[in-house]
Amino acid sequence: MSSENESARPMTVVERAVALRNVEAFRAVPMDQLAHVAAVAREEFHPAGSVLFREGDPPESLFVVLSGKIRLLRGGRGFGEAQSGEPLGTWSLFIDHPRRATAEVDEDSRLLVLDREDFYEVLAERVEVTRSMVQDLVGRLLELTGLSGEKTE
C-alpha cells in the first residue's frame, strides 16, 4: 500500500502510459508510442462531491481513475461507477456528441486526464500512434461484423 507521500508524488511518463494501457482504445499502441500520449496527460485530484462533467456537456477529455470512485448518473439516476484503473469518456476523444452521463466523485479521487486537443496534436505528430489505433479499430469492426476471416479487398 502506498504511503500518503508516495501517492502525492507525480507520476512518471511511463506510469501514465501504463495507466493509459487500461483504455481499450490504446491497447494496440506500442508502449514507446503510448508514452507520447502519456506525456500530454496530467494528474488531477478531485474531492468527493465534485462533478467531473455533466450530462449534455461537450466532450473535452478522457479520464482514467487512478484511485477513488466515480458515480455515473443519467437523468439524475445512478447506473454505474468507475474505480481504480477504469476509464471514463473514452469516446470523447473521437466524437463530438454531448456527454451521455454525469460523473460525480463519490470518494476523493486521483485521475489521469487526457484533453482532446492535446491528443489530436499527438496524433498529428506521431503517425505510428494513429496507425496502431486505426488498425485495432478496423480489426474490431471486422470482428463485430463477422468479416474478420474473409478477404476484404
XYZ file of C-alpha atoms in Angstrom:
153
model
C 0.000 0.000 0.000
C 1.303 3.466 -0.887
C 2.023 6.000 1.771
C 0.390 9.419 1.568
C 3.731 10.865 0.469
C 4.091 8.368 -2.403
C 0.543 8.945 -3.644
C 1.256 12.696 -3.820
C 4.365 12.107 -5.955
C 3.695 12.995 -9.592
C 3.563 10.022 -11.925
C 6.317 9.480 -14.449
C 5.504 9.334 -18.155
C 5.972 5.554 -18.011
C 3.491 5.263 -15.115
C 0.981 7.387 -17.026
C 1.479 5.186 -20.115
C 0.789 2.071 -18.021
C -2.426 3.700 -16.730
C -3.485 4.565 -20.296
C -2.924 0.938 -21.290
C -6.207 0.213 -19.409
C -8.090 2.239 -22.034
C -9.297 -0.153 -24.713
C -8.684 2.379 -27.493
C -4.956 2.312 -26.663
C -4.492 -1.445 -26.270
C -2.746 -1.881 -29.628
C -0.481 1.163 -29.332
C 3.108 0.091 -28.616
C 4.345 1.310 -25.244
C 7.064 3.524 -26.751
C 4.370 5.320 -28.779
C 1.876 5.389 -25.921
C 4.500 7.328 -23.954
C 3.939 10.241 -26.369
C 0.247 10.249 -25.463
C 1.071 9.900 -21.758
C 3.404 12.898 -21.948
C 0.433 15.221 -22.590
C -1.806 13.641 -19.916
C -1.937 15.167 -16.457
C -2.912 14.076 -12.964
C -5.719 15.776 -11.097
C -7.213 15.386 -7.627
C -10.982 15.754 -7.225
C -12.635 15.724 -3.781
C -15.770 13.728 -3.019
C -18.884 15.599 -4.090
C -17.304 17.348 -7.072
C -18.514 16.802 -10.636
C -16.147 15.871 -13.481
C -18.714 16.521 -16.202
C -22.458 16.753 -16.612
C -24.856 15.044 -18.970
C -25.082 17.228 -22.078
C -21.615 18.808 -21.653
C -19.388 18.907 -24.728
C -16.756 16.169 -24.864
C -13.364 17.527 -23.860
C -11.335 14.895 -22.018
C -10.782 11.254 -21.231
C -10.339 10.347 -17.555
C -8.638 7.293 -16.062
C -9.393 6.676 -12.393
C -6.107 6.156 -10.540
C -7.716 5.945 -7.093
C -11.138 6.646 -5.649
C -14.583 6.094 -7.109
C -16.744 7.970 -9.611
C -20.535 7.538 -9.741
C -22.285 7.727 -13.131
C -25.778 9.163 -13.462
C -28.157 9.549 -16.376
C -31.298 11.614 -15.947
C -30.366 12.002 -12.275
C -30.351 8.228 -11.649
C -27.252 6.216 -10.868
C -26.406 3.493 -13.362
C -22.768 2.638 -12.762
C -19.414 3.560 -11.327
C -15.769 3.710 -12.268
C -12.984 2.722 -9.897
C -9.212 2.436 -9.966
C -7.878 1.571 -13.419
C -11.114 2.279 -15.265
C -11.520 4.946 -17.980
C -14.359 7.447 -18.356
C -15.225 9.229 -21.579
C -13.009 7.308 -23.983
C -15.188 8.167 -26.958
C -14.964 11.852 -26.069
C -11.585 11.797 -27.759
C -13.150 10.748 -31.065
C -16.721 12.048 -31.409
C -18.495 15.356 -30.840
C -21.622 14.001 -29.151
C -22.512 15.616 -25.831
C -21.746 13.653 -22.672
C -24.378 10.975 -22.105
C -23.940 10.898 -18.337
C -22.935 12.940 -15.318
C -19.802 11.825 -13.461
C -19.831 12.642 -9.740
C -16.852 11.980 -7.499
C -18.119 9.532 -4.853
C -14.778 9.234 -2.988
C -11.752 11.522 -3.128
C -10.166 10.575 -6.445
C -6.889 10.886 -8.319
C -7.403 10.921 -12.073
C -5.296 10.897 -15.186
C -6.756 13.393 -17.667
C -6.130 13.474 -21.411
C -7.557 16.516 -23.170
C -8.915 16.010 -26.660
C -6.910 18.818 -28.302
C -3.629 17.575 -26.799
C -4.469 14.062 -28.010
C -5.100 15.359 -31.549
C -1.721 17.095 -31.531
C -0.018 13.798 -30.661
C -1.926 12.043 -33.466
C -0.840 14.728 -35.925
C 2.808 14.442 -34.886
C 3.003 10.668 -34.322
C 1.577 8.755 -37.260
C 2.578 5.462 -35.576
C 0.038 6.083 -32.798
C -2.685 6.835 -35.348
C -1.798 3.760 -37.416
C -1.911 1.430 -34.397
C -5.251 2.790 -33.250
C -6.843 2.644 -36.714
C -5.613 -0.916 -37.320
C -7.014 -2.030 -33.975
C -10.336 -0.270 -34.582
C -10.734 -1.773 -38.072
C -9.911 -5.216 -36.678
C -12.567 -4.845 -34.005
C -15.143 -3.634 -36.556
C -14.388 -6.624 -38.764
C -14.852 -8.942 -35.773
C -18.160 -7.296 -34.864
C -19.467 -7.605 -38.414
C -18.246 -11.185 -38.777
C -15.867 -10.316 -41.596
C -12.585 -10.888 -39.747
C -11.799 -14.135 -41.552
C -12.923 -13.021 -45.001
C -10.995 -11.411 -47.790
C -11.898 -7.720 -47.675
C -10.432 -6.447 -50.941
